[in-house]
mmCIF file of C-alpha atoms and ligand atoms in Angstrom:
data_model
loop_
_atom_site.group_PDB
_atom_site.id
_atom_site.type_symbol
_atom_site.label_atom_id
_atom_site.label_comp_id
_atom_site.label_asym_id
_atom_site.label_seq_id
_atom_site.Cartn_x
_atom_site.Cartn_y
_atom_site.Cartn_z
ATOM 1 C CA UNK A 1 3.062 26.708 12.037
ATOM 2 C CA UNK A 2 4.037 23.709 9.529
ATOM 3 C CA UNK A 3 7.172 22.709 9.965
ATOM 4 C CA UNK A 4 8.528 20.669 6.276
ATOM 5 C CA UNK A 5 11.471 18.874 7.129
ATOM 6 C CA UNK A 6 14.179 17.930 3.983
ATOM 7 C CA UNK A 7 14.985 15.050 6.075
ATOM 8 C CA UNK A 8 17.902 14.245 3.828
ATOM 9 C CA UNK A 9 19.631 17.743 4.978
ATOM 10 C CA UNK A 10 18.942 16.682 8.588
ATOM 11 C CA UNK A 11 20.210 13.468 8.475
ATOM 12 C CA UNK A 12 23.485 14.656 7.007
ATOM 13 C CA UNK A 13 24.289 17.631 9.324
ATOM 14 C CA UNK A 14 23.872 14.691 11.533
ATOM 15 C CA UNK A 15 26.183 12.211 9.867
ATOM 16 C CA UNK A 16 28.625 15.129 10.043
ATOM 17 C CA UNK A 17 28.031 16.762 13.013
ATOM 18 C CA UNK A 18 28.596 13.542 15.056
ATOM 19 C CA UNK A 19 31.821 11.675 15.863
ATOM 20 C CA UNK A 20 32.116 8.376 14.057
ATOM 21 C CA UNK A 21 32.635 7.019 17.480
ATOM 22 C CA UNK A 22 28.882 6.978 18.306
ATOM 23 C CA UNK A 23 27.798 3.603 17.674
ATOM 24 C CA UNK A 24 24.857 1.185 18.459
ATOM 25 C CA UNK A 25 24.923 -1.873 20.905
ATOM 26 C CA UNK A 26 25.564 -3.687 17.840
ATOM 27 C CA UNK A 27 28.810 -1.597 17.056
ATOM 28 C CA UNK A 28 26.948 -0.060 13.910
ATOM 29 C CA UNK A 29 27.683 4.091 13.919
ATOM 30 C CA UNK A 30 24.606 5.479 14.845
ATOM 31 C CA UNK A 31 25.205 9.015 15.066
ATOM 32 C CA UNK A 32 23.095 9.796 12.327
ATOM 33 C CA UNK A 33 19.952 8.260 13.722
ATOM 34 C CA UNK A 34 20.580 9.891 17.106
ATOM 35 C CA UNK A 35 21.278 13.265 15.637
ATOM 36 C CA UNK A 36 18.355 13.509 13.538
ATOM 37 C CA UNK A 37 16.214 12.924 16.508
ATOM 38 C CA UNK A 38 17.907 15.108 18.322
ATOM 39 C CA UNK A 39 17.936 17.715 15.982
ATOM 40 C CA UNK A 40 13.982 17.712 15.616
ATOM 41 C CA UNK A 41 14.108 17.994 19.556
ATOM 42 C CA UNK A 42 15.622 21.484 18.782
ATOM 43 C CA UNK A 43 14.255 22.737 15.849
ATOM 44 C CA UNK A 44 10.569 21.667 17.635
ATOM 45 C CA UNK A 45 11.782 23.214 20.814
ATOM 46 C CA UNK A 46 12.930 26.358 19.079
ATOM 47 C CA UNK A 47 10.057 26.864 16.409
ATOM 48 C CA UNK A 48 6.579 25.234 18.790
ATOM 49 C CA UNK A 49 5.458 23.963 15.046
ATOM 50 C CA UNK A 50 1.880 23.030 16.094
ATOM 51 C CA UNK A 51 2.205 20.306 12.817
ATOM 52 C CA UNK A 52 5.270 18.268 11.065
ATOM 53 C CA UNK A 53 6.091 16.877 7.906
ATOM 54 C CA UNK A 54 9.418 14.426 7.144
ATOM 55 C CA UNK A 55 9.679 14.939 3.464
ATOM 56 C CA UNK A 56 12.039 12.544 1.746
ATOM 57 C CA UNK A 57 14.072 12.115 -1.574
ATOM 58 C CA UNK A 58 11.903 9.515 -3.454
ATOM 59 C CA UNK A 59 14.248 10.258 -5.996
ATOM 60 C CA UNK A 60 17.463 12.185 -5.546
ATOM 61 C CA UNK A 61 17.802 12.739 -9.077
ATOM 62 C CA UNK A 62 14.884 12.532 -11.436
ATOM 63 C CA UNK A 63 15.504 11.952 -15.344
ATOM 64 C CA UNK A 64 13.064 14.204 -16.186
ATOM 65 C CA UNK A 65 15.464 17.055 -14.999
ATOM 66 C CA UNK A 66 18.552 15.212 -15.670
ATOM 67 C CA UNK A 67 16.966 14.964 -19.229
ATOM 68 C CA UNK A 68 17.215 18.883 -19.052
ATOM 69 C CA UNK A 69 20.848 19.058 -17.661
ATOM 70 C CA UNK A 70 22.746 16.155 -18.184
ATOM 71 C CA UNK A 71 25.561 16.805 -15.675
ATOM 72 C CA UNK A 72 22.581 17.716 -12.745
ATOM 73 C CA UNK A 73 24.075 16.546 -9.546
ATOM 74 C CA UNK A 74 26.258 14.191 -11.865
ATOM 75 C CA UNK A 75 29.212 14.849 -9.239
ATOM 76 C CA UNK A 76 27.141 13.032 -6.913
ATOM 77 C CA UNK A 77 26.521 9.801 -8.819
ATOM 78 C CA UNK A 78 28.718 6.930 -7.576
ATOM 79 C CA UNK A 79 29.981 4.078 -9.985
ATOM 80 C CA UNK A 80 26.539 1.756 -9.260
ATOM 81 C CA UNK A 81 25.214 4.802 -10.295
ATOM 82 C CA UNK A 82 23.466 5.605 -6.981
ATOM 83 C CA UNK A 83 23.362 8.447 -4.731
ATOM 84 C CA UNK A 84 27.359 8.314 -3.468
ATOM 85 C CA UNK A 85 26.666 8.389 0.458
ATOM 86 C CA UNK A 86 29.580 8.230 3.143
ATOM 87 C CA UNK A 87 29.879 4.959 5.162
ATOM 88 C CA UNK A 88 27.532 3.661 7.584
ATOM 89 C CA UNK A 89 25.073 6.573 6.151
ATOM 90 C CA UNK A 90 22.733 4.407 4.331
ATOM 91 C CA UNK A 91 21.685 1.542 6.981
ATOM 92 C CA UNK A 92 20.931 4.851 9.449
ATOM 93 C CA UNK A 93 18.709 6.190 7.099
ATOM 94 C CA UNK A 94 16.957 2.762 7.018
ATOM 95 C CA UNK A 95 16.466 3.099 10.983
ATOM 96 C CA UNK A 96 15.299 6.669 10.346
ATOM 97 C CA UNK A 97 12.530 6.049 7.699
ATOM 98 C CA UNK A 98 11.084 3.012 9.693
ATOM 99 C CA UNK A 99 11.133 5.357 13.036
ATOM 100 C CA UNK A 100 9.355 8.258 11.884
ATOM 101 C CA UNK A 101 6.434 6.526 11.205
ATOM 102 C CA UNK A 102 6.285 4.251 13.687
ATOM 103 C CA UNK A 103 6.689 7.548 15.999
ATOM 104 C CA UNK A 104 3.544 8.801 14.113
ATOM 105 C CA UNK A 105 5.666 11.451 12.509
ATOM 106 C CA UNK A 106 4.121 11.930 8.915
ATOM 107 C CA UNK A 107 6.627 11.425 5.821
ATOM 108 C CA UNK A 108 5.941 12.486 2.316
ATOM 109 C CA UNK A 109 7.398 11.519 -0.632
ATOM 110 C CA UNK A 110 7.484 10.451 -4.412
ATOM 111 C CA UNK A 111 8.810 8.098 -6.488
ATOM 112 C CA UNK A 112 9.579 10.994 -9.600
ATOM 113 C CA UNK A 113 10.107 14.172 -7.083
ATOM 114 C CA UNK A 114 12.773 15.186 -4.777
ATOM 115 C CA UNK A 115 12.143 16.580 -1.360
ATOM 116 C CA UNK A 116 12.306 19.762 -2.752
ATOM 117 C CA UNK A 117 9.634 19.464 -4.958
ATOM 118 C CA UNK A 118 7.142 17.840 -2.122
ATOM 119 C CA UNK A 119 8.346 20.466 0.085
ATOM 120 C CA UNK A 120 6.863 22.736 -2.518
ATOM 121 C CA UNK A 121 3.694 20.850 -2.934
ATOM 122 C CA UNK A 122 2.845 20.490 0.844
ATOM 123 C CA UNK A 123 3.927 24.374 1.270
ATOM 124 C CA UNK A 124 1.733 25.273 -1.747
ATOM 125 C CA UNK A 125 -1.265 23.389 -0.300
ATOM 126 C CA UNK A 126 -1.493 25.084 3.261
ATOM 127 C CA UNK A 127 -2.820 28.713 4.013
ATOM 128 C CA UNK A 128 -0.797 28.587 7.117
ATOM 129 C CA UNK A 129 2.677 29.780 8.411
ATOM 130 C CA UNK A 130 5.479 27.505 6.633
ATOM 131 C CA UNK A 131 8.965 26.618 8.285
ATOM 132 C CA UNK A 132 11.076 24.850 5.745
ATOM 133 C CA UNK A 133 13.884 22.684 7.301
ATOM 134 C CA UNK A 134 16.746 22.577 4.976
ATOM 135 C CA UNK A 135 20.179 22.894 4.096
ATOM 136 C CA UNK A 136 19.301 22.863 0.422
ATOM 137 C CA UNK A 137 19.715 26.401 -1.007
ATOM 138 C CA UNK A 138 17.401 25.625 -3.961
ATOM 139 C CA UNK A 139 14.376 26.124 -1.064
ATOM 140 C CA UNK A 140 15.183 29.695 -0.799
ATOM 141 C CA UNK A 141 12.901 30.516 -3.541
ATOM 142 C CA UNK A 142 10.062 29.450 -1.039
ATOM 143 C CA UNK A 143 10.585 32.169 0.932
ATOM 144 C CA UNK A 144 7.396 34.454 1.175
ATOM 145 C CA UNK A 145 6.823 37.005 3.908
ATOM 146 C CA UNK A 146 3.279 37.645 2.613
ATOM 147 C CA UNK A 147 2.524 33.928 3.091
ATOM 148 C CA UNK A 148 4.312 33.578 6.191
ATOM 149 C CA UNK A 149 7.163 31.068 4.419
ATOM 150 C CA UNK A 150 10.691 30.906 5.756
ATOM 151 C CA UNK A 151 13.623 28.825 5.438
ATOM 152 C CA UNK A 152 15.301 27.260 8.332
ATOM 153 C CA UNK A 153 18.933 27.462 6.954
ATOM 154 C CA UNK A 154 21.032 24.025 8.131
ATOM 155 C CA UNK A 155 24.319 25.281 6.732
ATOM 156 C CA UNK A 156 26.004 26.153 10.031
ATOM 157 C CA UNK A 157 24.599 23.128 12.057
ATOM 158 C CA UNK A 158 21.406 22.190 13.332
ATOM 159 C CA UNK A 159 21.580 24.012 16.918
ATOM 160 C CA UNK A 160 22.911 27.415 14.550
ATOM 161 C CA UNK A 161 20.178 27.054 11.864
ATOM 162 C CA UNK A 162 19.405 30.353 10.968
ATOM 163 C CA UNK A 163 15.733 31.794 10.513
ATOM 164 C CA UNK A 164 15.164 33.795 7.049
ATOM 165 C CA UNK A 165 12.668 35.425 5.647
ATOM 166 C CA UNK A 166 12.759 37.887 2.515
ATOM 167 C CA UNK A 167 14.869 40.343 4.071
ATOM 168 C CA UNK A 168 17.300 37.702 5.215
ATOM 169 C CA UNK A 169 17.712 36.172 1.702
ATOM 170 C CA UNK A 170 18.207 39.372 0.207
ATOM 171 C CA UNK A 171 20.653 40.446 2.556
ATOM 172 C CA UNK A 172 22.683 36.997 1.996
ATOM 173 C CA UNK A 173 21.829 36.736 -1.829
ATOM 174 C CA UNK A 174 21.421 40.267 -3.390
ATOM 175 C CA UNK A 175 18.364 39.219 -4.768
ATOM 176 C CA UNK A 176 14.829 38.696 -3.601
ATOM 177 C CA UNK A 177 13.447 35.224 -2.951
ATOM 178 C CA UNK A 178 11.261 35.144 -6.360
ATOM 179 C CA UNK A 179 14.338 36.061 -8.069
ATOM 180 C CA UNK A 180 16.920 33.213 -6.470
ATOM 181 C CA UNK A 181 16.243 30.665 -9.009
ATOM 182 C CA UNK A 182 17.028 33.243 -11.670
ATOM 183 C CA UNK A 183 20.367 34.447 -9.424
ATOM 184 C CA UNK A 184 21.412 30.826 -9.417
ATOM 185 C CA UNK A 185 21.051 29.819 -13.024
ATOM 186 C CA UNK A 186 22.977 32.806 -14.304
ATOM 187 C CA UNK A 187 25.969 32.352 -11.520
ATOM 188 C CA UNK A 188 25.496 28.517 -11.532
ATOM 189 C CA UNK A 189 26.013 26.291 -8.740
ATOM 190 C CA UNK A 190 29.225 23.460 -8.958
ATOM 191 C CA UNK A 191 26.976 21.050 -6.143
ATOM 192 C CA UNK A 192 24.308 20.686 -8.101
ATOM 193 C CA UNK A 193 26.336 20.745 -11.866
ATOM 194 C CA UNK A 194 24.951 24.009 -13.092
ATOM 195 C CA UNK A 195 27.560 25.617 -15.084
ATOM 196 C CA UNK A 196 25.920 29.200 -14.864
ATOM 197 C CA UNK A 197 26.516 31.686 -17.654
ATOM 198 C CA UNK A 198 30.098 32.380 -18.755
ATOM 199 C CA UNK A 199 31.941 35.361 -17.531
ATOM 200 C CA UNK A 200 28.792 35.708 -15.029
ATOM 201 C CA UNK A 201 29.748 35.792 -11.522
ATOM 202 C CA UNK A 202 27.225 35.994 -8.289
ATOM 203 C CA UNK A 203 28.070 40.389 -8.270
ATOM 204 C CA UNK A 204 27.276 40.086 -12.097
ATOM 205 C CA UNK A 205 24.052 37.702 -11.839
ATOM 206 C CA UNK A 206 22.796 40.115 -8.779
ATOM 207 C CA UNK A 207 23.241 43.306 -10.973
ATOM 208 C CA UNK A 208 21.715 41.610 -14.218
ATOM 209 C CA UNK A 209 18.722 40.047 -11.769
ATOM 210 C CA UNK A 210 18.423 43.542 -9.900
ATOM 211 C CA UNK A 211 18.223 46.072 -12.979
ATOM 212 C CA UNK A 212 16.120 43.765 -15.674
ATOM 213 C CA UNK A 213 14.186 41.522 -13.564
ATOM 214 C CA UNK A 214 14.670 37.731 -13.937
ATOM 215 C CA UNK A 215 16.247 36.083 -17.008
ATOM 216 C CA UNK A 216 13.044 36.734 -19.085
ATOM 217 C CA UNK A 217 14.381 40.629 -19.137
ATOM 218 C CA UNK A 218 18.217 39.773 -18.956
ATOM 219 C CA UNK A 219 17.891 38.102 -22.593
ATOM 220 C CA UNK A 220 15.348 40.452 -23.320
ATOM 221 C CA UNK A 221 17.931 43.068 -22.374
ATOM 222 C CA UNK A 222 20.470 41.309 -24.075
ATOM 223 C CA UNK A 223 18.983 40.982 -27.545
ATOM 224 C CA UNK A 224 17.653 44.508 -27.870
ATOM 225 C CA UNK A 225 19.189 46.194 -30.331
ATOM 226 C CA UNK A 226 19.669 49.275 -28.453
ATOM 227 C CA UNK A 227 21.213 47.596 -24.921
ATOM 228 C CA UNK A 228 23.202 49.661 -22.399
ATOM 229 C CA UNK A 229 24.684 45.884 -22.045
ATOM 230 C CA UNK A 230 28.128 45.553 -22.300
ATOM 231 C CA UNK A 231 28.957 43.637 -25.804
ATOM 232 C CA UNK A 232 30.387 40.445 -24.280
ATOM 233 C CA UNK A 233 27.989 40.105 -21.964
ATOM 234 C CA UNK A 234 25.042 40.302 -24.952
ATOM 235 C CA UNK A 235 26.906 37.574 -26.340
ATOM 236 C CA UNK A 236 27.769 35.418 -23.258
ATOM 237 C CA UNK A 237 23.643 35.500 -22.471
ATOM 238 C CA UNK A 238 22.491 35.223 -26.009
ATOM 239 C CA UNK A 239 24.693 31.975 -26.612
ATOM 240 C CA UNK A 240 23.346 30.748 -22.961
ATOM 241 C CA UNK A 241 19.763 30.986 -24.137
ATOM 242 C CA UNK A 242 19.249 27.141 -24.447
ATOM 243 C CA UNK A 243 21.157 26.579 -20.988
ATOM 244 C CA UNK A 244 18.967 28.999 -18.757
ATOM 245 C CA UNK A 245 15.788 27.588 -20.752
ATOM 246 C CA UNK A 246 16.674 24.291 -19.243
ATOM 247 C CA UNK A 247 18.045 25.295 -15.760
ATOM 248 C CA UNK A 248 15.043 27.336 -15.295
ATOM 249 C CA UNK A 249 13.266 24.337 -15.279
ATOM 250 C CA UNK A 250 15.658 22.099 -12.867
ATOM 251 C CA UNK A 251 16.053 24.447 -10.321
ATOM 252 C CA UNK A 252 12.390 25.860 -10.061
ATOM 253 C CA UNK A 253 10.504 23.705 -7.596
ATOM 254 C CA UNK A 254 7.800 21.652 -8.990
ATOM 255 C CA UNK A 255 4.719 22.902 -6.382
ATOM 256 C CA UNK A 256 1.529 20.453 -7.841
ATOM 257 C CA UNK A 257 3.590 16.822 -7.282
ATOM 258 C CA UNK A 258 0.864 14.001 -6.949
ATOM 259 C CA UNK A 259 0.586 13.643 -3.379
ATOM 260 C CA UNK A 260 -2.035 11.748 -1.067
ATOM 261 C CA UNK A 261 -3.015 13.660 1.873
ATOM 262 C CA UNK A 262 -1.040 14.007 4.473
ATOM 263 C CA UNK A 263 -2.255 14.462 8.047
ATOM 264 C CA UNK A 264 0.712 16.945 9.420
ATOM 265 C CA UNK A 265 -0.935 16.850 12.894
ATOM 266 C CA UNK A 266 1.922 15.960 15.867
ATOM 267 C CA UNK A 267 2.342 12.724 17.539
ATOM 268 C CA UNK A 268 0.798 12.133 21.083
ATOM 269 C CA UNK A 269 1.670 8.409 21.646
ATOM 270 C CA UNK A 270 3.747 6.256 18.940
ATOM 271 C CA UNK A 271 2.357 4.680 15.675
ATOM 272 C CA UNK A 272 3.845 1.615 16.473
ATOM 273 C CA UNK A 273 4.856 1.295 20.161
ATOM 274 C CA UNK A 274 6.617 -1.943 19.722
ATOM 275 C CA UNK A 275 8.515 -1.265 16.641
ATOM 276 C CA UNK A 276 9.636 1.897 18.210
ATOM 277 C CA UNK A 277 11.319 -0.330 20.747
ATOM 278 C CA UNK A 278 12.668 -2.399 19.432
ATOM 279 C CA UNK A 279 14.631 0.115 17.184
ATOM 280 C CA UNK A 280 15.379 2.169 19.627
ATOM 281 C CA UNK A 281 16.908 -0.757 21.547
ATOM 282 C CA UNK A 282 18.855 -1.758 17.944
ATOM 283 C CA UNK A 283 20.639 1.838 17.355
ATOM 284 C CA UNK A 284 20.778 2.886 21.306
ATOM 285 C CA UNK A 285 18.790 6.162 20.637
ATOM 286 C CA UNK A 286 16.373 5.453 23.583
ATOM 287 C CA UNK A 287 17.603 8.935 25.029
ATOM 288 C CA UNK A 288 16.867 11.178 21.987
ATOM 289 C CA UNK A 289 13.694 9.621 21.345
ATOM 290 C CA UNK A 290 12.575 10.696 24.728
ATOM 291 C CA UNK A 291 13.913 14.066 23.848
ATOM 292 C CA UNK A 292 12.215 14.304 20.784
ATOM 293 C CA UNK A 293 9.233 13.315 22.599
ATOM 294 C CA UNK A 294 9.693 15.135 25.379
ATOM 295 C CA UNK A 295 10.029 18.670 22.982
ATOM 296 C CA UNK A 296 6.869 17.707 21.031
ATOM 297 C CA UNK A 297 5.431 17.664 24.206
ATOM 298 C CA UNK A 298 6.475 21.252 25.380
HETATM 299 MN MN1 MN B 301 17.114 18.930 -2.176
HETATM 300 MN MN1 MN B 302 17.803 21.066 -4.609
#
């Protein structure tokens, strides 16, 4: 099995998960860096992925989708008008993408995509069993039980990530995975600035998903002239049109990103040996290397 990693989810469980008292010889916080590792220890101790992909955010926030939505993860933008991380986050993340491949741990990213998108790509490109690694919602649309696709769920902590597959997202979401992007356009979603449709709750957007398939047949539905729709809600999609053109587009997963090969295969010895080291040594995360190691291993 392939196991894609959104490192970015993994790194923050991390940040979170950890107390701020963890810090490096140096007195840096490093509870990040050791958490990450850590947390591939478990997920590769749980899962036995037999290959591994880090894939990162080359760019958080591409203007090809903000084009689309203006206010796309707008809450997130901080007054540089960078990615607004918490303190001591972004010199760990540093220390993370020099690690992984000096570890021989294979990244993937690019410069117009967000993980999500190279997630896609790399899933897209393999005929075998997919774990996705995430705590990114968006991913759920991955899910495929005919192509042996799940989503390993980050929301509740690394060591509680939860395994689902169609059944699971259905269960959670009301709606299958091919319809989640079309759930989450019509209820929105405040994290990532979609406003959804008015008046259209998650019950509502499961319903309109569940009895006229996707929003292709909702504003299909909705402009019929004979429509068992409710008047308001005829109106609420019609004047919506232009929105769920565009979120369609941000929130569906771009699967054919530009990508150079990328050998998945796992690490037996490090990349880099002495930069390992000597980063290890800098951050103090000799221990969860060795784990990390040690569970590849297994
Ligand atoms: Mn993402
Ligand atoms: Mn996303």
């Amino acid at each position: 099995m392939l196991m894609l990693i959104d490192a970015a989810s993994l790194w923050y469980r991390a940040y979170y998960a950890l107390p701020s008292s963890i810090k490096s010889p140096g007195g840096a916080r490093s509870g990040a860096v050791r958490g990450f590792f850590d947390g591939l220890a478990v997920l590769s101790k749980r899962f036995s992925p037999t290959g591994m992909v880090c894939c990162l955010e080359g760019n958080w926030r591409p203007s090809w989708r903000t084009d689309l939505i203006g206010e796309y993860k707008a809450a997130r933008v901080a007054e540089d008008g960078t990615e607004d991380t918490p303190e001591g986050l972004d010199e760990q993340v540093d220390a993370i993408e020099r690690l992984l491949p000096a570890l021989g741990v294979a990244t993937a990213s690019h410069p117009d995509f967000e993980a999500d998108d190279v997630i896609a790509t790399l899933a897209a490109r393999t005929a075998e069993p997919v774990a996705i690694v995430t705590g990114d919602r968006d991913l759920f649309q991955l899910v495929d039980d005919e192509r042996a696709r799940t989503v390993v769920y980050l929301a509740r902590g690394i060591s509680k990530a939860e395994l689902f597959d169609a059944e699971a997202v259905t269960a959670k979401f009301g709606v299958s995975p091919e319809h989640y992007v079309d759930f989450a356009v019509l209820r929105g979603d405040p994290s990532d600035g979609l406003p959804g449709v008015k008046g259209v709750g998650a019950k509502t957007a499961v319903t309109l998903v569940n009895t006229y398939g996707g929003v292709a047949g909702i504003r299909a539905a909705a402009a019929a002239e004979a429509s068992e729709m409710p008047a308001r809600q005829r109106q609420a999609i019609g004047e919506a049109g232009d929105y769920l053109e565009r979120a369609l587009k941000v929130s569906t997963v771009v699967d054919d990103v530009e990508l150079p090969l990328v050998d998945s295969a796992l690490p037996t010895a490090p990349a880099d040996p002495g930069e390992v080291a000597a980063l290890a040594g800098q951050w103090g995360v000799e221990s969860a290397l060795r784990r990390f190691d040690e569970a590849l291993a297994a």
